[in-house]
Coordinates of C-alpha atoms in Angstrom, one line a residue:
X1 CA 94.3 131.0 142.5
X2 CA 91.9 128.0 143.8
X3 CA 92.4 124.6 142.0
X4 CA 90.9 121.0 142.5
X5 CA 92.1 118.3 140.7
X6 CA 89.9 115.2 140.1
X7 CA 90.5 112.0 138.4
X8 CA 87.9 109.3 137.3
X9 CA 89.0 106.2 135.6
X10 CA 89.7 108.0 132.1
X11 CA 88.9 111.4 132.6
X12 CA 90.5 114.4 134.6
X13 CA 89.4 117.7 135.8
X14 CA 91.1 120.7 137.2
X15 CA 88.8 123.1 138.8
X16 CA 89.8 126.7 138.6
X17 CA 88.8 130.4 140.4
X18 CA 90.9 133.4 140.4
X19 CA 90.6 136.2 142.2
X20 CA 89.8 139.9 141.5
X21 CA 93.7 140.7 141.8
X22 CA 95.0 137.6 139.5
X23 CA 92.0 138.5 137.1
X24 CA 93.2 141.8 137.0
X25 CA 96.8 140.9 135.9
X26 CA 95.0 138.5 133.3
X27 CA 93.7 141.5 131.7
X28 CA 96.4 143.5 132.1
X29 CA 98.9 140.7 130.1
X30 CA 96.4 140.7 127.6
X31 CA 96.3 144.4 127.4
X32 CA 100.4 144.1 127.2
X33 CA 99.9 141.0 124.7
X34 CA 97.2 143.0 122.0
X35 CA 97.6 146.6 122.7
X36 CA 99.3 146.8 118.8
X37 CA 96.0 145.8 117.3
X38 CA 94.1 148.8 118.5
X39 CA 94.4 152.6 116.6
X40 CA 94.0 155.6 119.6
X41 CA 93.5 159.0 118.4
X42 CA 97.0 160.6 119.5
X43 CA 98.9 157.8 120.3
X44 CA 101.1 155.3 118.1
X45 CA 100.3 151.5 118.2
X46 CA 100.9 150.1 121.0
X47 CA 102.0 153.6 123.2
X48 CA 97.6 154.0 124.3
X49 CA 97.2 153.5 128.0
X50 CA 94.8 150.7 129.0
X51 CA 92.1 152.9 130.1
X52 CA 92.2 154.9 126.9
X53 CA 91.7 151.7 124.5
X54 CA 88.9 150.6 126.7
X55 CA 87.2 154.0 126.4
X56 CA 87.5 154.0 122.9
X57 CA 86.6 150.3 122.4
X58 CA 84.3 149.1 125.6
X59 CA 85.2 148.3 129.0
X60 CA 85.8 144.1 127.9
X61 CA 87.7 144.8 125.1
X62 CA 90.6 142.6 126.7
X63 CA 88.6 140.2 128.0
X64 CA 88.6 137.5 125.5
X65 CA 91.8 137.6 125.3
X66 CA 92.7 137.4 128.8
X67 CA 90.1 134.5 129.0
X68 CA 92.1 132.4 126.2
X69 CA 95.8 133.4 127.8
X70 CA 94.8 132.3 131.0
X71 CA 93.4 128.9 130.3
X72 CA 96.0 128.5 127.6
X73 CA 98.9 128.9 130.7
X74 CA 96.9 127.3 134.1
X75 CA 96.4 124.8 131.6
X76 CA 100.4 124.2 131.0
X77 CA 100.6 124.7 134.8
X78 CA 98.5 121.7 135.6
X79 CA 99.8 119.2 133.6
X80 CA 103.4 120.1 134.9
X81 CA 102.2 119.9 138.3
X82 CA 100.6 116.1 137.0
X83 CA 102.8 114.8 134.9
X84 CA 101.7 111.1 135.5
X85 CA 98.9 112.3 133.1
X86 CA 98.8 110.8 129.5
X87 CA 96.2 113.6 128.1
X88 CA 94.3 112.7 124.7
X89 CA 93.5 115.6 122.3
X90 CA 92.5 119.1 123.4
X91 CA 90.4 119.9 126.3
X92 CA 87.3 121.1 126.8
X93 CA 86.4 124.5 129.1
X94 CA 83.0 125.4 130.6
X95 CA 82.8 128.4 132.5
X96 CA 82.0 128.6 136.0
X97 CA 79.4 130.5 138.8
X98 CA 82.5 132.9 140.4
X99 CA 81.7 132.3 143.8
X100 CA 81.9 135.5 146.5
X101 CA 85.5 136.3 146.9
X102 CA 86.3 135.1 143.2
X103 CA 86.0 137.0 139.6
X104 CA 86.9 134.2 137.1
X105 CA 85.9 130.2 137.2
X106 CA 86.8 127.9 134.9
X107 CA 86.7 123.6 134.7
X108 CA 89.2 122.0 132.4
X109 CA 88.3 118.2 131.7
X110 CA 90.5 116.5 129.5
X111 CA 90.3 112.8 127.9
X112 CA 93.0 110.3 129.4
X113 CA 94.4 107.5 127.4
X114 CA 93.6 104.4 128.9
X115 CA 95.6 102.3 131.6
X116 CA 96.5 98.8 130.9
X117 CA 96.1 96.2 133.4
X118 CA 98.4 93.6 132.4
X119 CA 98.0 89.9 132.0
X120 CA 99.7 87.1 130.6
X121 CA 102.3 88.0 127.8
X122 CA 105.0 85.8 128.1
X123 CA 105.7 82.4 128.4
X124 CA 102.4 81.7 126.1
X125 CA 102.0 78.5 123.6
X126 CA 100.6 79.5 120.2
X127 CA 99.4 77.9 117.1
X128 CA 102.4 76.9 115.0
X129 CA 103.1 79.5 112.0
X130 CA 105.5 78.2 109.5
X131 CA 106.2 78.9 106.1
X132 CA 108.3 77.0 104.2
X133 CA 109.1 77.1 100.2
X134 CA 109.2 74.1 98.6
X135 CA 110.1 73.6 94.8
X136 CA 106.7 73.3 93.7
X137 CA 106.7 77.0 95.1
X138 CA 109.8 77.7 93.0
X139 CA 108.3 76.2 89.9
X140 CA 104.9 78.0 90.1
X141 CA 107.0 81.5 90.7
X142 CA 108.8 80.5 87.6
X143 CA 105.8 79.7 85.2
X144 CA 104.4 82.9 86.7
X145 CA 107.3 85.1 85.5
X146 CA 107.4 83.2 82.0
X147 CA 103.9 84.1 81.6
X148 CA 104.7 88.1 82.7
X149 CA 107.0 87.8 79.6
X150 CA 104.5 86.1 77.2
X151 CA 103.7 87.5 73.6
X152 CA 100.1 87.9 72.1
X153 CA 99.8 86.5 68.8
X154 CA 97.1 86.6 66.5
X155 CA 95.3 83.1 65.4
X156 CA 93.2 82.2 62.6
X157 CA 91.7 79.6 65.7
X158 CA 88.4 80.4 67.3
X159 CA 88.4 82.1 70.5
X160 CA 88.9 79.9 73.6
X161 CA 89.3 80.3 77.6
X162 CA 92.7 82.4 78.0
X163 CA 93.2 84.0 74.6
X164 CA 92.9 87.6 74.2
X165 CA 89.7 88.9 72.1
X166 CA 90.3 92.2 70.7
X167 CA 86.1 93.7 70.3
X168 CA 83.9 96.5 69.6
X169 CA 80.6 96.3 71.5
X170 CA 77.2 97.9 71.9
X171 CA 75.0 96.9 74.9
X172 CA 71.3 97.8 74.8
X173 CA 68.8 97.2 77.1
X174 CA 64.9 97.1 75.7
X175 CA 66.9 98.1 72.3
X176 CA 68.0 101.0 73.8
X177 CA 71.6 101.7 74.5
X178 CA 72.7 102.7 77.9
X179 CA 75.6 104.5 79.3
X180 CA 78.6 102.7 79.6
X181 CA 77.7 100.2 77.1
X182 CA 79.5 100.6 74.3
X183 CA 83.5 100.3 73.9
X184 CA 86.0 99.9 70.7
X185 CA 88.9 97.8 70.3
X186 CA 88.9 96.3 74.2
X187 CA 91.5 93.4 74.6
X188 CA 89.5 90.9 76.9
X189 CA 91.0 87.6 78.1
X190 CA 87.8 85.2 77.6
X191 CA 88.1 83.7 81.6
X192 CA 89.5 86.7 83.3
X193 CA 85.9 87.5 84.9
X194 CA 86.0 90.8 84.0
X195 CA 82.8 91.6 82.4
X196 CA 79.3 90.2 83.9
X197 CA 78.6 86.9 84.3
X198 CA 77.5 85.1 80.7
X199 CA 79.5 87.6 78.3
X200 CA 82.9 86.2 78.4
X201 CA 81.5 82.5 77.6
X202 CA 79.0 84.2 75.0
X203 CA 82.4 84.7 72.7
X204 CA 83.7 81.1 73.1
X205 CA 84.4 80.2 69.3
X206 CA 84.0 83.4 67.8
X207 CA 86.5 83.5 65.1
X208 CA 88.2 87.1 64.0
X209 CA 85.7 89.2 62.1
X210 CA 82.8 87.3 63.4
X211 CA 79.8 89.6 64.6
X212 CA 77.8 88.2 67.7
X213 CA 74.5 89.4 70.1
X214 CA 75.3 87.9 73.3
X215 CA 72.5 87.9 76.1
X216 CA 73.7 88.7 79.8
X217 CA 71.7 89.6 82.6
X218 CA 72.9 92.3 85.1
X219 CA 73.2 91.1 88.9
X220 CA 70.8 92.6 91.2
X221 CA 73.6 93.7 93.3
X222 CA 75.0 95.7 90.1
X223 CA 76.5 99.0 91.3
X224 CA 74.3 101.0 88.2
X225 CA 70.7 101.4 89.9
X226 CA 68.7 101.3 86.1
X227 CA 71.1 98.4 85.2
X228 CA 70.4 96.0 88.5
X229 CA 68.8 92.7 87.3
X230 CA 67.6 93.8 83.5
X231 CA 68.2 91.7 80.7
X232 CA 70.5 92.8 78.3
X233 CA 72.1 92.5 74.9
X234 CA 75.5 93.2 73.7
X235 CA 76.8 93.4 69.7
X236 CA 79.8 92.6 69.5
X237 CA 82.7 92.4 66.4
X238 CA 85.5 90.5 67.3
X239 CA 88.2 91.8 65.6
X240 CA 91.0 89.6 66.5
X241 CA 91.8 86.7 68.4
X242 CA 94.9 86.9 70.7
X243 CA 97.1 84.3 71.9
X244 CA 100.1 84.3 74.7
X245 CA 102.9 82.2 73.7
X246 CA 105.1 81.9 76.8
X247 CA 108.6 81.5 76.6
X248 CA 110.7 78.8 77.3
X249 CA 112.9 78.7 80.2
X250 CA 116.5 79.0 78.6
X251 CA 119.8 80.6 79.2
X252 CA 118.7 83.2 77.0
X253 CA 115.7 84.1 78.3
X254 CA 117.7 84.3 81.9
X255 CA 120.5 86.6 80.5
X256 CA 117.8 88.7 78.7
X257 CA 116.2 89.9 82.3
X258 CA 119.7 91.3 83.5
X259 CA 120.2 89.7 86.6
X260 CA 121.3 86.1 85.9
X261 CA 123.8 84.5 84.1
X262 CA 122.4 81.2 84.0
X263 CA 119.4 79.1 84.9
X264 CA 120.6 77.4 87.6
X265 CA 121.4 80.9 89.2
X266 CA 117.8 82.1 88.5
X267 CA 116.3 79.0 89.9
X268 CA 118.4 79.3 93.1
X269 CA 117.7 83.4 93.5
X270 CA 113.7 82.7 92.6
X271 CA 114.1 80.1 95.7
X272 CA 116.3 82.9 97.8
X273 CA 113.6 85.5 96.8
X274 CA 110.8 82.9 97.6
X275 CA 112.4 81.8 101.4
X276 CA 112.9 85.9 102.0
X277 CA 109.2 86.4 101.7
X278 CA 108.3 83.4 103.7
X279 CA 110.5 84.3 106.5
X280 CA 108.9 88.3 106.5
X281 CA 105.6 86.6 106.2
X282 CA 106.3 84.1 109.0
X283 CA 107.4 87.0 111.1
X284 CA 104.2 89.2 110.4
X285 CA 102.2 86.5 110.7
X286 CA 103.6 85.4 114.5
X287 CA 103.7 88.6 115.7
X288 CA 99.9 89.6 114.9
X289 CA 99.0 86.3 116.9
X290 CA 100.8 86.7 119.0
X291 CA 99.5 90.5 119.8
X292 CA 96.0 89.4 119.5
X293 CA 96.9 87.3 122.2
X294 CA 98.6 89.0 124.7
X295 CA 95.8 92.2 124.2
X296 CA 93.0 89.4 124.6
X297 CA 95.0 89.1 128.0
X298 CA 95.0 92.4 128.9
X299 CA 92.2 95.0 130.4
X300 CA 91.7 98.0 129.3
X301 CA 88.5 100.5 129.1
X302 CA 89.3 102.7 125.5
X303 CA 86.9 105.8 126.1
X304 CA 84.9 107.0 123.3
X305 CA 86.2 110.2 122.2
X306 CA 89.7 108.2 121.2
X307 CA 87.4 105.4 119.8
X308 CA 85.9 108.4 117.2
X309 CA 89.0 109.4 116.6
X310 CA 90.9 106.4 115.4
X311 CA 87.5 106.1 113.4
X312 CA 88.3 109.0 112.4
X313 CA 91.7 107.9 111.0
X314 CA 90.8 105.4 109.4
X315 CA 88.1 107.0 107.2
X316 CA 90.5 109.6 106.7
X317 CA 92.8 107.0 105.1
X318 CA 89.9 105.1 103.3
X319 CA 89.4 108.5 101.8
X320 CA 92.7 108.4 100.5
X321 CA 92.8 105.2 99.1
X322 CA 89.5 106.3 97.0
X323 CA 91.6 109.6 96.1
X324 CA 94.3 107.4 94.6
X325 CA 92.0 106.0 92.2
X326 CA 90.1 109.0 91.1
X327 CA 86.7 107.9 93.0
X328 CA 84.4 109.3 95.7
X329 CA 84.3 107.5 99.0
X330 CA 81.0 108.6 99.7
X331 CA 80.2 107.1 95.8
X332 CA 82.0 103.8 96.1
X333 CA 80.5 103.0 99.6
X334 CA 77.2 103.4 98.2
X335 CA 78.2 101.0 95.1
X336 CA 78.7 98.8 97.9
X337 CA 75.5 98.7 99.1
X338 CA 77.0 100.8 102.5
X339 CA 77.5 104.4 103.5
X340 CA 79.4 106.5 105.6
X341 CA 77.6 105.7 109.0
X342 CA 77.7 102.4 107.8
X343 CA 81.7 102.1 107.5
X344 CA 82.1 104.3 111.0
X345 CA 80.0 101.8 112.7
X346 CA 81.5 98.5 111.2
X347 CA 84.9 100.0 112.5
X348 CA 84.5 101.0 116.0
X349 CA 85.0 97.4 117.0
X350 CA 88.5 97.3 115.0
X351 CA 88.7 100.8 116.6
X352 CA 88.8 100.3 120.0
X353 CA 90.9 96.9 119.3
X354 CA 93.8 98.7 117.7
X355 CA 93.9 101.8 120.7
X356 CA 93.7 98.7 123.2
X357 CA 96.3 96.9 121.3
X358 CA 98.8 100.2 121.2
X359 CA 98.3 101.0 124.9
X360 CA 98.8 97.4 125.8
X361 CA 102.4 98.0 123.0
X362 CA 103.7 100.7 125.4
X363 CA 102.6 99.5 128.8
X364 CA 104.8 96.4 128.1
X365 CA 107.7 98.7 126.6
X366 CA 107.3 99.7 130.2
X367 CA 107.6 97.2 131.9
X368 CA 110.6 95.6 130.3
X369 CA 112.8 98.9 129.9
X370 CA 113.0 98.5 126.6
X371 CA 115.1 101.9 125.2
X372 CA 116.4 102.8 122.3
X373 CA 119.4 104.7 122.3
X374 CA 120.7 108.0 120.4
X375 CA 123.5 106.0 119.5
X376 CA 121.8 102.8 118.1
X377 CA 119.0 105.9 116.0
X378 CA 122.8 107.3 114.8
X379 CA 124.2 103.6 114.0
X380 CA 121.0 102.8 112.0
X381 CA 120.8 106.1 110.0
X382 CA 124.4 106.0 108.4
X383 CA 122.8 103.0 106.1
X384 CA 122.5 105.1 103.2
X385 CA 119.6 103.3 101.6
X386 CA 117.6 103.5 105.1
X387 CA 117.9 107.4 105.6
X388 CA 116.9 107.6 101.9
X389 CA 113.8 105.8 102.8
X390 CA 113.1 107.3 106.2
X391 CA 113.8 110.9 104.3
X392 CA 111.0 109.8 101.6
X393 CA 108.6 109.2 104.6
X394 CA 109.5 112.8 106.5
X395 CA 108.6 114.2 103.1
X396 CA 105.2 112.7 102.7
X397 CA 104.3 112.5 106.4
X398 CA 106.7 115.6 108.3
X399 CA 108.3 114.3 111.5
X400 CA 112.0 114.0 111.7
X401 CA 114.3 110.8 110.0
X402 CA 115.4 110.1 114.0
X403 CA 112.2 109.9 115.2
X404 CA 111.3 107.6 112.1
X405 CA 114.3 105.4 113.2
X406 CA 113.6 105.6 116.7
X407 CA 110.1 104.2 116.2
X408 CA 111.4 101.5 113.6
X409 CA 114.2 100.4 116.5
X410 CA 112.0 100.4 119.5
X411 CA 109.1 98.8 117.5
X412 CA 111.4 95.9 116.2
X413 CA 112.9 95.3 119.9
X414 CA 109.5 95.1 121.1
X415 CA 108.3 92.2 118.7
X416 CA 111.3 90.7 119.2
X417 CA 110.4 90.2 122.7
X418 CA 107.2 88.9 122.5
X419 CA 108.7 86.9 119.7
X420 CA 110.9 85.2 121.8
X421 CA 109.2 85.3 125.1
X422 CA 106.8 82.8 123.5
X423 CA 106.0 79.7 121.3
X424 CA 104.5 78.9 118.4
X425 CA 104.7 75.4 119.0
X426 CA 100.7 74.1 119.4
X427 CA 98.9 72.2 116.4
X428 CA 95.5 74.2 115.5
X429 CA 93.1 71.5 117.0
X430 CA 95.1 71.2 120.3
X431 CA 95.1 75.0 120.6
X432 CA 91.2 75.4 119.7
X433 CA 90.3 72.4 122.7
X434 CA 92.5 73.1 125.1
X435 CA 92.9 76.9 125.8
X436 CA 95.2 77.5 128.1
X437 CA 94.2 78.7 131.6
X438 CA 94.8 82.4 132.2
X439 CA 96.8 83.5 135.0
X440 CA 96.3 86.5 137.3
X441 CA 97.2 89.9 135.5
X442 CA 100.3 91.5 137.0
X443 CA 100.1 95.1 137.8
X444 CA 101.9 97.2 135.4
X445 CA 102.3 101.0 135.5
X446 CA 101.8 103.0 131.8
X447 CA 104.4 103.6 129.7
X448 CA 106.0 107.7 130.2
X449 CA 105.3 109.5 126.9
X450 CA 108.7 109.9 126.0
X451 CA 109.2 106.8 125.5
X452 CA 105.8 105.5 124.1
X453 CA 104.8 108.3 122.2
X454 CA 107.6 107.4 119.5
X455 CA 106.4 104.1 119.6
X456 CA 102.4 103.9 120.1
X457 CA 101.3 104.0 116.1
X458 CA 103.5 101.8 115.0
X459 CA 101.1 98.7 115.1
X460 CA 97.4 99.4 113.8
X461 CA 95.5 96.7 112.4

């Protein structure tokens, strides 16, 4: 068997021709592989002599077959023979002119994922990100939670901005009503935004039992195509007026949640709660600059067909966000004034950012050495409450709970690299006027899928 192996930037080739002796064998392990599927007068499945089935069923009869064994194993052969290779998706076969000499020609070209040419990623100055809780933080949590645990009242009082109207309402437009227009007993807080613009303040001191037409107008942007920009009018019966009374902060109300025994105790586990946050925050926040960053640094050329791809993803995911809530993606984007070809181009940007990003993740995992061990993947999973989670995301997603840990451990000692291989330390001026001079990339070799692999799709924007 003739091969030729080419490689150009990120795309390879292997150039195959067999000759009439190994394309014989081919058909002859495909006659070995399929002779069960074919019925031979006189002979059990499987027992019919070559020649016999292709009497009975035409000379090529094994050919397809042979055609999809033999690309399916030179294909296995060539990547063993290239292992350097780090091959994206499936590849695609065209079928060749057999030159004299030859009776089967094939090209395989497959996609490669990008290499990464390094540059700077350590030793970098940064904006300063810092979160800190101070006790108005603690005291706006607080009122927040009180509020949670507020009661609605009914009041003789006309209506105002943040009580509760209880209505029934009819909306016509032209005198005519239209669909979705008309609703019975809806609790709206007057202020909330939640209906179009003008309705909310058109039941400022109604009283209960008071009957009111209030006049809106629909926004041309409106999502209903007969609705956009048309005048309209709404009846509405107000028949109650709701008011929140909001506890008092007391030992009582403390002991009543469960978890406090007094209010000094809340107050200081609100401010724990509150500091927890900040520091995860902090930490998100640092590390997405600081990858921003150090990809801005780097070169790398994402080829298309993995730029569709991650597209592809992340449509995939929109449409199950718009699953989740019972809607249509293809309905919603049009609400929204887009549409699909919209969305896919407004994300190839992102697209290609997030690849670049990942590749740029794994050719510094590289670099560095950084491993995870079976041990440490062993240590982490006999925390009970981290298996169960892990074990919750094998369920929804397949995969394995070590391979789940294994990405969570060599993900976390990768941030914490970058994390403390640089500084946030710059004001938000200084950093804006005085960008710091970019040094020569280093040369660094891609990451082995291995050790990547586990670790690539654990950072998407």
């Amino acid at each position: 068997m003739k091969s030729n192996f080419q490689k150009e930037k990120n795309e390879a080739s292997f150039k195959i021709a067999l000759t009439p002796e190994e394309w014989e064998a081919e058909l002859d392990n495909a006659y070995n592989r399929t002779k069960g599927r074919y019925k031979v007068a006189g002979f059990r499945p499987g027992k019919a002599p070559r020649k016999f089935i292709e009497m009975h069923y035409g000379p090529g009869v094994f050919f397809d077959a042979a055609v999809d064994l033999c690309i399916n194993r030179v294909y296995r052969e060539q990547l063993n023979l290239h292992p350097e290779l780090e091959v994206f998706g499936q590849p695609d076969v065209s079928f060749d002119k057999a030159e004299e000499g030859e009776a089967f020609a094939f090209t395989i070209k497959v996609t490669l994922y990008p290499e990464v040419k390094l540059g700077e990623y350590k030793g970098i100055k940064l904006p300063k990100i810092e979160y800190n809780v101070t006790d108005e933080d603690v005291e706006k949590r607080i009122k927040a939670e009180l509020s949670q645990s507020a009661r609605s009242v009914p009041t003789d009082k006309p209506a105002e901005n943040g009580n509760i109207t209880v209505i029934d309402y009819v909306g016509t437009v032209d005198g005519v009503e239209f669909e979705g227009g008309k609703g019975q007993k809806y609790e709206l807080k007057l202020g909330s935004n939640t209906f179009i613009p003008g309705f909310e303040d058109g039941l400022i001191g109604a009283g209960k039992g008071e009957e009111r037409d209030v006049k809106v107008k629909f926004p041309e942007d409106y999502h209903a195509e007969n609705l956009k920009g048309k005048d309209a009018v709404f009846h509405v019966t107000v028949q109650d007026v709701l008011v929140e009374e909001v506890p008092e902060l007391t030992e009582e109300w403390v002991k009543e949640r469960g978890r406090y025994e007094s209010v000094e105790e809340y107050r200081a586990g609100v401010r724990s709660t509150l500091e927890a946050n900040a520091e995860a925050r902090q930490r998100n926040d640092r590390i997405d600059a600081v990858m921003r960053k150090v990809t801005e640094n780097a070169e790398c050329d994402v080829p298309e067909p993995i730029v569709k791809a991650e597209v592809d993803r992340m449509y995939h995911e929109f449409e199950q966000q718009m699953a989740a809530y019972g809607m249509n993606p293809e309905d919603y984007l049009k609400y929204s004034n887009s549409s699909v070809e919209q969305f896919r181009e407004e994300r190839r940007e992102p697209a290609a950012r997030n690849i670049k990003m990942r590749q740029v993740m794994r050719a510094i995992i590289k670099a560095e050495g950084i491993e995870v061990s079976d041990e440490e993947v062993k240590q982490k999973l006999r925390d009970p409450a981290v298996r169960a989670e892990l074990e919750h995301a094998v369920h929804h997603n397949g995969g394995t709970v070590e391979d789940y840990a294994y990405n969570d451990m060599m993900t976390d000692k990768f941030f914490d690299l970058l994390l403390t291989s640089n500084e946030f330390v710059l004001e938000q001026a200084e950093s804006e006027e005085q960008p710091k001079e970019k040094k020569p990339a280093a040369k660094k070799a891609p990451a082995k899928k291995t050790t990547t692999k586990k670790a690539e799709d654990n950072k998407d924007e």
